[in-house]
Short mmCIF file of C-alpha atoms in Angstrom, two decimals:
data_model
loop_
_atom_site.label_atom_id
_atom_site.label_comp_id
_atom_site.label_asym_id
_atom_site.label_seq_id
_atom_site.Cartn_x
_atom_site.Cartn_y
_atom_site.Cartn_z
CA MET A 1 0.03 0.03 -0.06
CA PHE A 2 2.80 2.31 0.93
CA ILE A 3 4.66 1.71 -2.49
CA PHE A 4 1.28 2.41 -4.47
CA SER A 5 1.04 5.66 -2.45
CA LEU A 6 4.36 6.80 -3.44
CA CYS A 7 3.74 5.92 -7.01
CA LEU A 8 0.64 8.18 -7.10
CA VAL A 9 2.70 10.94 -5.82
CA ALA A 10 5.01 10.28 -8.62
CA LEU A 11 2.44 10.58 -11.22
CA ILE A 12 0.48 13.52 -9.86
CA THR A 13 3.49 15.67 -9.50
CA SER A 14 4.93 14.90 -13.05
CA PRO A 15 4.43 17.57 -15.53
CA TYR A 16 2.29 15.26 -17.77
CA PHE A 17 -0.66 15.16 -15.15
CA THR A 18 -2.92 18.03 -15.31
CA PHE A 19 -6.39 18.92 -14.19
CA ALA A 20 -9.28 20.10 -16.32
CA GLY A 21 -9.20 23.59 -14.40
CA GLU A 22 -6.89 25.60 -12.33
CA PRO A 23 -8.61 26.58 -9.13
CA SER A 24 -7.40 29.59 -6.98
CA GLU A 25 -4.36 28.99 -4.94
CA ASP A 26 -6.25 30.30 -1.81
CA ILE A 27 -8.03 27.11 -1.18
CA PRO A 28 -7.61 25.87 2.23
CA LEU A 29 -6.97 22.19 2.62
CA THR A 30 -4.51 22.37 5.80
CA TYR A 31 -5.36 23.91 8.91
CA LYS A 32 -4.11 27.28 9.11
CA GLU A 33 -4.44 27.71 12.79
CA THR A 34 -1.80 26.81 15.31
CA ILE A 35 -2.01 23.32 16.37
CA GLU A 36 -1.03 22.07 19.89
CA VAL A 37 -1.37 18.13 20.15
CA THR A 38 2.32 17.69 18.67
CA GLY A 39 4.05 19.58 21.66
CA ARG A 40 4.34 22.68 23.64
CA ILE A 41 5.52 24.96 20.52
CA PRO A 42 2.28 25.41 18.62
CA SER A 43 2.61 25.42 14.82
CA SER A 44 0.52 25.19 11.59
CA GLU A 45 -0.41 22.05 10.08
CA ASP A 46 1.98 22.83 6.98
CA ASN A 47 4.89 23.00 9.34
CA ILE A 48 4.23 19.67 11.49
CA GLN A 49 6.30 16.84 10.21
CA ARG A 50 3.84 14.00 11.56
CA ALA A 51 0.87 12.42 10.70
CA ILE A 52 -2.14 14.33 12.34
CA THR A 53 -5.87 14.95 11.64
CA VAL A 54 -7.60 17.96 12.53
CA ILE A 55 -11.52 18.01 12.45
CA SER A 56 -12.48 21.61 12.24
CA ARG A 57 -15.86 23.24 13.59
CA GLU A 58 -16.99 23.65 10.24
CA GLU A 59 -16.57 19.77 9.67
CA ILE A 60 -18.30 18.96 13.07
CA ASP A 61 -21.30 21.21 12.14
CA GLN A 62 -21.55 19.18 8.66
CA LEU A 63 -21.05 15.53 9.90
CA PRO A 64 -23.73 13.28 11.11
CA VAL A 65 -22.77 13.11 14.56
CA SER A 66 -24.38 13.37 17.98
CA GLY A 67 -21.34 13.08 20.44
CA LEU A 68 -17.62 13.10 20.57
CA THR A 69 -17.10 9.54 20.10
CA ASP A 70 -19.18 9.69 16.65
CA LEU A 71 -16.82 12.15 15.68
CA LEU A 72 -13.66 10.38 16.41
CA THR A 73 -14.70 7.41 14.32
CA TYR A 74 -14.34 9.80 11.06
CA ALA A 75 -10.26 10.17 11.66
CA ALA A 76 -8.04 7.88 9.86
CA GLY A 77 -6.26 5.03 12.07
CA VAL A 78 -8.56 5.58 14.85
CA ASP A 79 -10.63 2.79 16.25
CA ILE A 80 -13.39 3.54 18.44
CA GLN A 81 -14.69 0.56 20.61
CA ARG A 82 -17.98 1.24 22.05
CA ARG A 83 -19.86 0.12 25.03
CA GLY A 84 -23.42 1.58 24.88
CA VAL A 85 -24.52 4.35 22.78
CA GLY A 86 -23.69 8.11 22.37
CA ASP A 87 -20.80 9.08 24.94
CA ILE A 88 -21.84 6.59 27.54
CA GLN A 89 -18.28 4.57 27.31
CA ALA A 90 -15.74 4.02 24.68
CA ASP A 91 -12.22 2.66 24.15
CA ILE A 92 -10.00 4.32 21.70
CA SER A 93 -7.13 2.89 19.77
CA ILE A 94 -4.64 4.84 17.31
CA ARG A 95 -2.54 2.57 15.06
CA GLY A 96 -3.50 -0.54 16.76
CA ALA A 97 -2.30 0.31 20.10
CA SER A 98 -4.52 -0.17 23.55
CA PHE A 99 -6.91 2.08 25.17
CA GLU A 100 -4.51 2.63 27.82
CA GLN A 101 -1.84 3.99 25.60
CA THR A 102 -3.75 7.22 23.96
CA LEU A 103 -3.27 10.62 25.51
CA VAL A 104 -6.27 12.74 26.01
CA MET A 105 -6.25 16.29 26.35
CA ILE A 106 -8.54 19.30 27.03
CA ASP A 107 -6.89 22.43 25.73
CA GLY A 108 -3.46 20.60 26.06
CA ILE A 109 -4.13 19.51 29.40
CA PRO A 110 -3.98 15.95 30.05
CA MET A 111 -7.10 14.40 31.38
CA ASN A 112 -6.22 10.44 31.42
CA SER A 113 -7.54 8.67 34.61
CA SER A 114 -4.76 6.85 36.66
CA GLN A 115 -7.57 4.28 37.54
CA THR A 116 -8.19 3.00 34.10
CA GLY A 117 -7.87 3.84 30.47
CA HIS A 118 -11.68 2.91 30.23
CA HIS A 119 -12.17 6.50 31.51
CA SER A 120 -10.09 8.40 28.90
CA LEU A 121 -12.95 9.41 27.34
CA ASP A 122 -15.16 10.18 30.14
CA VAL A 123 -14.28 14.13 29.43
CA PRO A 124 -16.58 16.94 31.11
CA VAL A 125 -17.05 18.49 27.44
CA SER A 126 -19.70 18.16 24.83
CA LEU A 127 -19.78 18.33 21.26
CA GLN A 128 -21.22 22.03 21.64
CA ASP A 129 -17.99 23.00 23.52
CA ILE A 130 -15.51 22.21 20.98
CA GLU A 131 -13.77 24.47 18.51
CA ARG A 132 -11.82 21.43 16.84
CA ILE A 133 -10.23 18.19 17.59
CA GLU A 134 -6.58 17.75 17.11
CA ILE A 135 -5.32 14.04 16.61
CA LEU A 136 -1.37 12.84 16.47
CA ASN A 137 -0.99 9.41 15.21
CA GLY A 138 2.03 7.88 16.62
CA HIS A 139 4.40 8.54 19.52
CA GLY A 140 3.74 11.94 21.42
CA PRO A 141 5.95 14.62 22.75
CA GLY A 142 7.40 13.57 26.32
CA SER A 143 6.50 17.14 27.34
CA PHE A 144 2.85 15.87 28.07
CA GLY A 145 4.10 13.13 30.49
CA PRO A 146 3.86 9.62 30.18
CA ALA A 147 0.54 8.92 28.63
CA ALA A 148 1.28 9.79 25.01
CA TYR A 149 2.46 6.24 24.12
CA GLN A 150 1.29 5.82 20.83
CA GLY A 151 -1.11 8.58 19.85
CA ALA A 152 -2.80 11.76 21.50
CA ILE A 153 -6.12 13.61 21.03
CA ASN A 154 -6.48 17.22 21.82
CA PHE A 155 -9.78 18.70 22.61
CA ILE A 156 -9.62 22.64 21.80
CA THR A 157 -12.74 24.37 23.52
CA ARG A 158 -14.46 27.10 21.69
CA ASP A 159 -13.53 30.78 22.53
CA PRO A 160 -16.47 33.12 23.73
CA GLY A 161 -18.10 34.84 20.75
CA LYS A 162 -20.93 37.01 20.13
CA THR A 163 -23.08 37.61 23.30
CA GLY A 164 -26.01 35.49 22.89
CA ILE A 165 -28.14 32.56 24.09
CA VAL A 166 -28.59 29.30 22.08
CA PHE A 167 -31.12 26.38 22.97
CA THR A 168 -30.88 23.01 21.39
CA GLY A 169 -33.13 19.98 21.39
CA GLU A 170 -33.41 16.58 20.09
CA LEU A 171 -36.30 13.75 20.49
CA GLY A 172 -35.86 9.93 19.46
CA GLU A 173 -36.98 6.58 19.79
CA CYS A 174 -36.61 4.33 22.87
CA SER A 175 -37.86 7.45 25.11
CA SER A 176 -34.84 9.35 24.21
CA ALA A 177 -34.24 13.13 24.73
CA SER A 178 -31.54 15.51 24.81
CA GLY A 179 -31.39 19.29 25.31
CA GLY A 180 -28.77 21.97 26.01
CA LEU A 181 -28.42 25.78 26.90
CA SER A 182 -25.27 27.90 26.09
CA LEU A 183 -24.62 31.32 27.35
CA THR A 184 -21.88 33.63 25.52
CA TRP A 185 -21.06 36.92 27.02
CA SER A 186 -18.31 39.29 25.51
CA GLY A 187 -17.15 42.39 27.00
CA ASN A 188 -14.12 44.78 27.06
CA ASP A 189 -11.97 42.83 29.39
CA LEU A 190 -13.97 39.66 30.21
CA ASP A 191 -15.37 37.04 27.70
CA LEU A 192 -17.61 34.16 29.00
CA PHE A 193 -18.89 30.67 27.68
CA LEU A 194 -21.32 28.72 29.73
CA ASN A 195 -22.99 25.63 28.49
CA GLY A 196 -25.00 22.60 29.74
CA GLN A 197 -26.47 19.69 28.41
CA ARG A 198 -28.49 16.72 29.33
CA SER A 199 -29.40 13.38 27.54
CA ILE A 200 -31.67 10.54 28.59
CA SER A 201 -32.80 7.39 26.92
CA GLY A 202 -34.81 4.39 27.92
CA GLY A 203 -32.46 2.33 26.04
CA TYR A 204 -32.61 0.19 23.02
CA ARG A 205 -32.93 -3.16 25.28
CA ASP A 206 -33.20 -4.08 28.94
CA ASN A 207 -30.05 -2.54 30.73
CA THR A 208 -29.15 -0.10 28.44
CA GLU A 209 -30.81 3.31 29.69
CA HIS A 210 -28.86 6.29 30.44
CA ASP A 211 -28.93 9.59 32.23
CA THR A 212 -26.02 12.13 31.39
CA ASN A 213 -25.57 15.84 32.52
CA ARG A 214 -22.55 18.02 31.38
CA LEU A 215 -21.74 21.71 32.35
CA MET A 216 -18.62 23.48 30.82
CA LEU A 217 -17.39 27.03 31.68
CA LYS A 218 -14.73 28.98 29.90
CA MET A 219 -13.80 32.56 31.26
CA ILE A 220 -11.08 34.62 29.51
CA SER A 221 -10.01 37.89 31.30
CA ARG A 222 -7.49 40.41 30.14
CA THR A 223 -5.45 41.97 33.00
CA GLY A 224 -2.57 44.08 33.31
CA LEU A 225 -0.40 40.81 33.88
CA GLY A 226 -1.71 39.13 30.74
CA GLN A 227 -4.50 36.81 29.61
CA LEU A 228 -6.16 34.79 32.46
CA GLU A 229 -8.00 31.94 31.49
CA LEU A 230 -10.27 29.60 33.71
CA LEU A 231 -11.99 26.33 32.48
CA GLY A 232 -14.29 24.31 34.48
CA GLY A 233 -16.27 20.89 33.62
CA TYR A 234 -18.59 18.77 35.18
CA SER A 235 -20.26 15.73 34.08
CA ASP A 236 -22.30 12.97 35.65
CA LYS A 237 -23.44 9.77 33.91
CA GLU A 238 -25.82 6.99 35.11
CA PHE A 239 -26.24 3.87 32.65
CA GLY A 240 -27.14 0.23 32.45
CA ALA A 241 -23.95 -1.52 31.56
CA TYR A 242 -25.22 -4.53 29.60
CA LYS A 243 -22.11 -6.95 29.21
CA PHE A 244 -19.70 -4.07 29.32
CA TYR A 245 -16.86 -6.07 31.12
CA SER A 246 -18.24 -9.47 31.60
CA ASP A 247 -20.61 -11.95 29.45
CA THR A 248 -21.04 -14.03 32.59
CA TYR A 249 -22.95 -11.12 34.44
CA PRO A 250 -24.70 -9.01 31.92
CA ASP A 251 -26.82 -6.93 34.32
CA GLN A 252 -24.19 -4.66 35.34
CA TRP A 253 -24.71 -0.89 35.98
CA GLU A 254 -22.31 2.00 36.34
CA SER A 255 -22.32 5.63 37.51
CA THR A 256 -19.20 7.95 36.63
CA GLY A 257 -18.37 11.80 37.09
CA SER A 258 -15.75 14.07 36.64
CA ARG A 259 -15.16 17.26 38.01
CA TRP A 260 -12.35 19.39 36.53
CA GLY A 261 -10.86 22.85 36.74
CA ALA A 262 -7.85 24.61 35.14
CA LEU A 263 -6.53 28.34 35.66
CA SER A 264 -3.58 29.65 33.66
CA LEU A 265 -2.05 33.00 33.02
CA VAL A 266 -0.44 34.00 29.79
CA SER A 267 2.10 36.82 30.13
CA GLU A 268 4.61 38.12 27.10
CA VAL A 269 7.80 40.20 27.56
CA GLU A 270 9.71 41.54 24.67
CA THR A 271 13.72 41.08 24.94
CA LEU A 272 16.60 41.65 22.66
CA TRP A 273 16.44 37.82 21.60
CA GLY A 274 12.73 37.73 20.95
CA VAL A 275 9.28 37.62 22.68
CA ILE A 276 9.30 35.40 25.83
CA GLU A 277 5.99 33.92 26.76
CA VAL A 278 5.54 32.61 30.53
CA LYS A 279 2.37 30.50 31.12
CA PRO A 280 1.79 29.01 34.93
CA ILE A 281 -0.92 26.55 34.80
CA ALA A 282 -2.86 24.70 37.92
CA SER A 283 -5.31 21.93 37.23
CA PHE A 284 -7.41 19.64 39.35
CA HIS A 285 -9.36 16.70 38.04
CA ARG A 286 -11.72 14.24 40.02
CA HIS A 287 -13.28 11.07 38.85
CA LEU A 288 -15.98 9.33 40.36
CA ASP A 289 -16.66 5.61 39.44
CA ASP A 290 -19.56 3.69 41.09
CA PHE A 291 -19.77 -0.34 39.49
CA VAL A 292 -22.07 -2.69 40.46
CA LEU A 293 -21.52 -6.20 38.68
CA ASP A 294 -24.99 -7.32 39.00
CA ARG A 295 -27.80 -4.48 39.51
CA ASN A 296 -30.43 -7.30 40.57
CA ARG A 297 -27.98 -7.83 43.69
CA PRO A 298 -26.21 -4.45 44.27
CA ASP A 299 -24.72 -5.51 47.56
CA TRP A 300 -23.24 -8.58 46.22
CA TYR A 301 -20.31 -7.16 44.29
CA ARG A 302 -19.79 -3.51 44.17
CA ASN A 303 -16.59 -1.18 43.37
CA ILE A 304 -16.63 2.53 44.31
CA HIS A 305 -13.35 4.61 43.23
CA GLU A 306 -12.57 8.23 43.60
CA THR A 307 -9.37 9.44 41.69
CA ASP A 308 -8.02 12.90 42.19
CA GLN A 309 -5.09 14.55 40.24
CA PHE A 310 -3.41 17.55 41.22
CA SER A 311 -1.15 19.11 38.52
CA GLY A 312 1.08 22.38 38.34
CA GLU A 313 3.28 23.72 35.64
CA ILE A 314 5.40 26.59 34.54
CA HIS A 315 5.82 26.94 30.89
CA THR A 316 8.10 29.31 29.12
CA ALA A 317 8.59 29.93 25.36
CA ILE A 318 10.74 32.12 23.37
CA GLN A 319 9.99 33.25 19.58
CA MET A 320 13.57 34.10 18.01
CA GLU A 321 14.11 35.05 14.43
CA THR A 322 15.69 31.52 13.34
CA MET A 323 14.04 29.24 16.11
CA GLN A 324 11.58 28.72 18.69
CA LEU A 325 12.37 27.18 22.10
CA ALA A 326 10.17 26.15 24.92
CA THR A 327 10.88 24.63 28.27
CA GLY A 328 8.87 23.72 31.59
CA LEU A 329 8.76 22.05 34.98
CA ASN A 330 5.79 19.99 35.76
CA TRP A 331 4.50 18.41 38.95
CA THR A 332 1.61 15.78 39.21
CA ARG A 333 0.17 13.85 41.93
CA ASP A 334 -2.46 11.07 41.30
CA ILE A 335 -4.51 9.82 44.19
CA ILE A 336 -7.11 6.85 44.60
CA ARG A 337 -9.56 5.98 47.12
CA SER A 338 -11.18 2.68 46.64
CA ASP A 339 -13.11 -0.11 48.35
CA SER A 340 -11.58 -2.65 46.10
CA LEU A 341 -8.21 -1.10 44.77
CA GLY A 342 -7.29 0.42 48.02
CA HIS A 343 -5.78 3.75 48.93
CA HIS A 344 -2.50 4.65 46.76
CA ASN A 345 -0.69 7.50 45.23
CA GLN A 346 1.79 8.39 42.81
CA THR A 347 3.86 11.73 42.40
CA GLN A 348 5.64 12.60 39.19
CA MET A 349 7.92 15.67 38.74
CA GLY A 350 9.47 16.47 35.12
CA PHE A 351 11.43 18.73 32.98
CA TYR A 352 11.06 19.20 29.06
CA LEU A 353 12.72 21.12 26.52
CA GLU A 354 11.46 21.62 22.92
CA GLY A 355 13.15 23.36 19.88
CA SER A 356 11.95 24.27 16.39
CA LEU A 357 13.61 25.91 13.42
CA SER A 358 11.75 28.76 11.85
CA ASN A 359 12.30 29.99 8.49
CA SER A 360 14.71 27.36 7.49
CA ARG A 361 13.04 26.05 4.13
CA PRO A 362 13.72 23.82 2.61
CA VAL A 363 14.62 22.00 5.75
CA LYS A 364 12.28 21.64 8.79
CA LEU A 365 13.45 20.44 12.01
CA SER A 366 12.12 20.05 15.61
CA GLY A 367 12.77 18.02 18.77
CA SER A 368 12.03 17.57 22.12
CA LEU A 369 13.62 15.88 25.49
CA ALA A 370 11.86 15.22 28.60
CA LEU A 371 13.01 13.58 32.00
CA TYR A 372 10.42 12.63 34.53
CA HIS A 373 10.84 11.06 37.95
CA PHE A 374 8.34 8.92 39.51
CA ASP A 375 8.02 7.76 43.13
CA ASP A 376 7.58 4.19 42.21
CA TYR A 377 9.56 3.91 39.14
CA GLY A 378 12.56 6.24 39.16
CA CYS A 379 13.56 8.55 36.03
CA GLU A 380 12.23 8.04 32.38
CA LEU A 381 13.64 9.73 29.43
CA SER A 382 11.80 10.45 26.38
CA PRO A 383 13.51 12.29 23.49
CA SER A 384 12.01 12.72 19.88
CA LEU A 385 13.24 14.15 16.51
CA ASP A 386 11.17 15.39 13.37
CA PHE A 387 12.84 16.19 10.27
CA GLY A 388 11.23 17.29 7.04
CA PHE A 389 12.45 18.41 3.71
CA GLU A 390 10.60 20.39 1.17
CA MET A 391 11.10 18.59 -1.97
CA THR A 392 8.96 21.19 -3.85
CA ARG A 393 6.68 23.75 -3.21
CA LYS A 394 3.79 21.39 -3.04
CA LEU A 395 5.55 18.05 -1.64
CA ASP A 396 7.09 17.40 1.69
CA TRP A 397 8.89 14.33 2.71
CA PHE A 398 9.23 13.74 6.78
CA VAL A 399 10.88 11.33 8.98
CA SER A 400 10.15 11.21 12.91
CA VAL A 401 11.64 8.93 15.65
CA GLY A 402 11.03 8.94 19.21
CA ARG A 403 10.68 7.01 22.56
CA SER A 404 7.86 7.12 24.74
CA TYR A 405 6.40 5.08 27.66
CA ARG A 406 3.50 4.32 29.87
CA LEU A 407 2.97 3.81 33.64
CA PRO A 408 0.64 0.93 34.81
CA THR A 409 -2.67 1.90 36.18
CA PHE A 410 -3.97 1.60 39.39
CA THR A 411 -6.40 -1.16 38.05
CA GLU A 412 -3.47 -3.10 36.36
CA LEU A 413 -1.74 -2.99 39.74
CA HIS A 414 -4.43 -3.52 42.29
CA TYR A 415 -7.44 -5.05 40.72
CA ILE A 416 -8.58 -8.72 41.82
CA SER A 417 -12.00 -10.25 41.17
CA PRO A 418 -13.19 -13.75 40.12
CA ALA A 419 -12.60 -12.81 36.48
CA ASN A 420 -9.57 -10.45 36.86
CA VAL A 421 -6.29 -10.44 38.63
CA GLY A 422 -3.93 -7.41 38.70
CA ASN A 423 -0.23 -7.40 39.42
CA PRO A 424 1.54 -4.82 41.76
CA ASP A 425 4.79 -5.68 40.55
CA LEU A 426 4.36 -4.25 36.83
CA ASP A 427 7.13 -2.41 35.33
CA PRO A 428 6.22 0.59 32.91
CA GLU A 429 6.13 -0.28 29.23
CA GLY A 430 8.42 1.37 26.69
CA VAL A 431 8.46 1.86 22.93
CA VAL A 432 10.61 3.34 20.14
CA SER A 433 8.81 4.49 17.04
CA MET A 434 9.69 5.58 13.87
CA GLU A 435 7.77 6.61 10.87
CA THR A 436 8.31 8.39 7.42
CA GLY A 437 6.12 9.69 4.69
CA LEU A 438 5.14 12.19 2.19
CA LYS A 439 2.55 15.01 2.13
CA TRP A 440 1.39 16.50 -1.06
CA HIS A 441 -0.66 19.81 -1.13
CA TYR A 442 -2.38 21.10 -4.35
CA PRO A 443 -5.26 23.58 -4.44
CA GLY A 444 -8.43 21.63 -4.17
CA LEU A 445 -6.25 18.04 -3.29
CA HIS A 446 -4.40 17.03 -0.35
CA LEU A 447 -2.54 13.66 -0.22
CA SER A 448 -0.72 12.30 2.46
CA MET A 449 1.05 8.76 3.48
CA ALA A 450 3.37 7.05 6.09
CA GLY A 451 5.06 4.10 6.65
CA PHE A 452 5.85 3.43 10.30
CA TYR A 453 7.27 0.65 12.83
CA ARG A 454 7.49 0.62 16.67
CA HIS A 455 9.24 -1.88 18.93
CA GLY A 456 7.95 -1.98 22.44
CA THR A 457 9.26 -3.61 25.49
CA ASP A 458 7.73 -4.79 28.66
CA GLN A 459 4.28 -4.48 27.20
CA ILE A 460 1.46 -4.64 29.53
CA ASP A 461 -1.57 -6.86 28.83
CA TRP A 462 -4.07 -9.11 30.29
CA VAL A 463 -3.73 -12.57 29.37
CA ARG A 464 -4.69 -16.15 29.95
CA LYS A 465 -3.80 -19.72 29.08
CA ASN A 466 -7.28 -21.28 29.18
CA SER A 467 -10.92 -19.85 28.65
CA ASP A 468 -11.70 -20.92 32.10
CA ASP A 469 -8.73 -19.07 33.72
CA PRO A 470 -9.15 -15.57 34.88
CA TRP A 471 -7.39 -12.69 33.14
CA GLN A 472 -4.19 -11.84 34.56
CA VAL A 473 -1.97 -8.84 33.69
CA MET A 474 1.48 -9.15 33.12
CA ASN A 475 4.44 -7.57 31.22
CA ILE A 476 4.68 -9.94 28.05
CA SER A 477 8.04 -8.79 26.59
CA GLU A 478 8.18 -7.41 23.17
CA VAL A 479 5.73 -6.14 20.83
CA ASP A 480 6.62 -5.14 16.94
CA VAL A 481 4.10 -3.23 14.97
CA MET A 482 4.32 -2.36 11.40
CA GLY A 483 1.99 -0.44 9.26
CA SER A 484 1.07 2.01 6.64
CA GLU A 485 -1.47 5.12 6.30
CA PHE A 486 -2.85 6.59 3.49
CA LYS A 487 -4.97 10.07 3.31
CA LEU A 488 -6.68 11.51 0.23
CA LEU A 489 -8.75 14.94 0.55
CA ILE A 490 -10.39 16.26 -2.81
CA LEU A 491 -12.73 19.32 -3.07
CA PRO A 492 -14.19 18.38 -6.55
CA GLU A 493 -16.23 21.48 -7.20
CA HIS A 494 -13.19 23.34 -7.46
CA TYR A 495 -12.25 21.38 -10.67
CA PHE A 496 -15.30 20.78 -11.82
CA SER A 497 -18.39 23.08 -11.21
CA TRP A 498 -20.99 20.54 -12.31
CA VAL A 499 -20.08 18.04 -9.73
CA PRO A 500 -22.37 18.13 -6.82
CA LEU A 501 -19.79 17.22 -4.17
CA GLU A 502 -18.00 19.23 -1.57
CA ARG A 503 -15.59 17.02 -0.12
CA VAL A 504 -14.60 13.54 -0.62
CA ASN A 505 -12.13 11.91 2.15
CA LEU A 506 -10.60 8.63 1.54
CA SER A 507 -8.22 6.64 4.13
CA TYR A 508 -6.62 3.32 4.62
CA THR A 509 -4.66 1.93 7.50
CA TYR A 510 -2.74 -1.13 7.56
CA LEU A 511 -1.40 -3.05 10.76
CA ASP A 512 0.72 -6.30 11.44
CA THR A 513 1.30 -6.87 15.00
CA ASP A 514 3.96 -9.53 16.41
CA TYR A 515 4.23 -10.29 20.00
CA SER A 516 6.67 -12.50 21.49
CA VAL A 517 4.35 -14.72 24.02
CA THR A 518 2.39 -16.93 21.64
CA ASP A 519 1.15 -19.59 24.28
CA LEU A 520 -1.17 -17.22 25.98
CA GLU A 521 -4.47 -15.74 24.74
CA SER A 522 -4.47 -12.00 24.97
CA LYS A 523 -7.18 -9.57 25.79
CA TYR A 524 -6.02 -6.31 24.10
CA ILE A 525 -2.89 -6.55 22.13
CA ALA A 526 -4.26 -8.86 19.60
CA ALA A 527 -7.72 -6.80 19.52
CA TYR A 528 -6.73 -4.37 16.61
CA LEU A 529 -8.10 -3.80 13.14
CA GLU A 530 -5.50 -5.02 10.56
CA HIS A 531 -7.33 -3.30 7.79
CA GLN A 532 -9.18 -0.11 8.07
CA ALA A 533 -10.80 1.76 5.43
CA GLN A 534 -12.86 4.75 5.34
CA LEU A 535 -14.81 6.85 2.66
CA GLN A 536 -16.57 10.01 3.27
CA VAL A 537 -18.54 12.25 0.63
CA SER A 538 -20.06 15.33 1.38
CA HIS A 539 -22.66 17.09 -0.82
CA PRO A 540 -25.18 19.55 -0.37
CA LEU A 541 -28.93 18.42 0.17
CA PHE A 542 -30.27 20.59 -2.66
CA TYR A 543 -27.92 21.11 -5.62
CA GLY A 544 -28.33 23.93 -8.30
#
């Protein structure tokens, strides 16, 4: 597939390949705003030497989706494994990685639960709160911490716009209904966005009902010290969890909740070397989980978990004529109080440094280095390097290599049940990733492809020898993954005005995984899509 993609690029860049029409050069096919998912130095999509996907607000409004998990299914290389409908609960996999190995952020702030990766997408924001979604395929920068093992998702919230009030509402089958109210206020020195949403359903079958509530706040204040930003989110979900975690006990029930807040201040100082930006950030995230294995016998087996994360960071960046530099210090403490997992905590402290060349065409170069220390695991180093070369004005070649890692969650360490047994002696899992590819931009056409390889060590997975045995978590030695990605975006109407199509998106991902422990049944490492193809066609309802 990768060879075919390279041949296609060679064809369309040759002087003998022409289009019927010549569209204007200002057709936007890449996202021109700064993107934050690739590191602490925001950059436009044209300057990022990685495989990324950006879903803009305009695309969100056009797609037939009702929730964040619906929206993520439209991204290349992303596999959403749902339990329940809507945004009730889902696991996310990027390039065949497990749901534990993807970093989820809101405005660049990590949101992963230290209890379990099953709650990574249990974020206190709704579809109406999002301005865009940034998705990074492959290893993430170490500056975001240990969770960006093999992919990252960044939900960028909407800035307050014009003052106004918006009501939304939907009705559906199975006693389903949803509604929302958003308030926007814009002043001279203060902007405010507040949005509340509720969704209820009787379920499509027994034990699939749900009741969810969300509230999101964003406030921006312009002060003499700089721009002060306050973010807050609240969510509560109650739902029938039919066969979510076990077929033996299908009548499961669960309630989850999230309370989140972040405060940051951005100040800029002009110096002889350039503009220095200083940004201190403080955040708090509490996640609640109440799980009943059999709702008909709620006191027989019940797990109640409360997980807190406190985080503080000081970030500094400088924009110079020929390069950008960013550095920062981070402190994070995770605490869990659970009647089944016990009471535990983990503290991490880290330092990161990132750099990127500016105005260096045809060469594009960026890199990062992060060093973190953990109470129970010592130090972990995470370097990465991205290189790009502008072969022509429209064709870029890129290479990326990096090391990332992931700590075991509290569930993997301490969970014990008749069906699943944790392991307190787990080590962090590590991976070295490499990828190379081409990006070709032409007005009305955007083509990209990449081949990638990753070598993982001490990989964490739930395994068993026989179907009657409980699942046990362990470090299963080495895992090798090879694959390729292909993405094509066409705007047909810019070449043929008579074609009633606005956008055509085509993507394909291929994966081949080899892991060294062959006499055990794997619960997650072997659960990946070998072939994933997507075709999206957008056209107006009425044409003429």
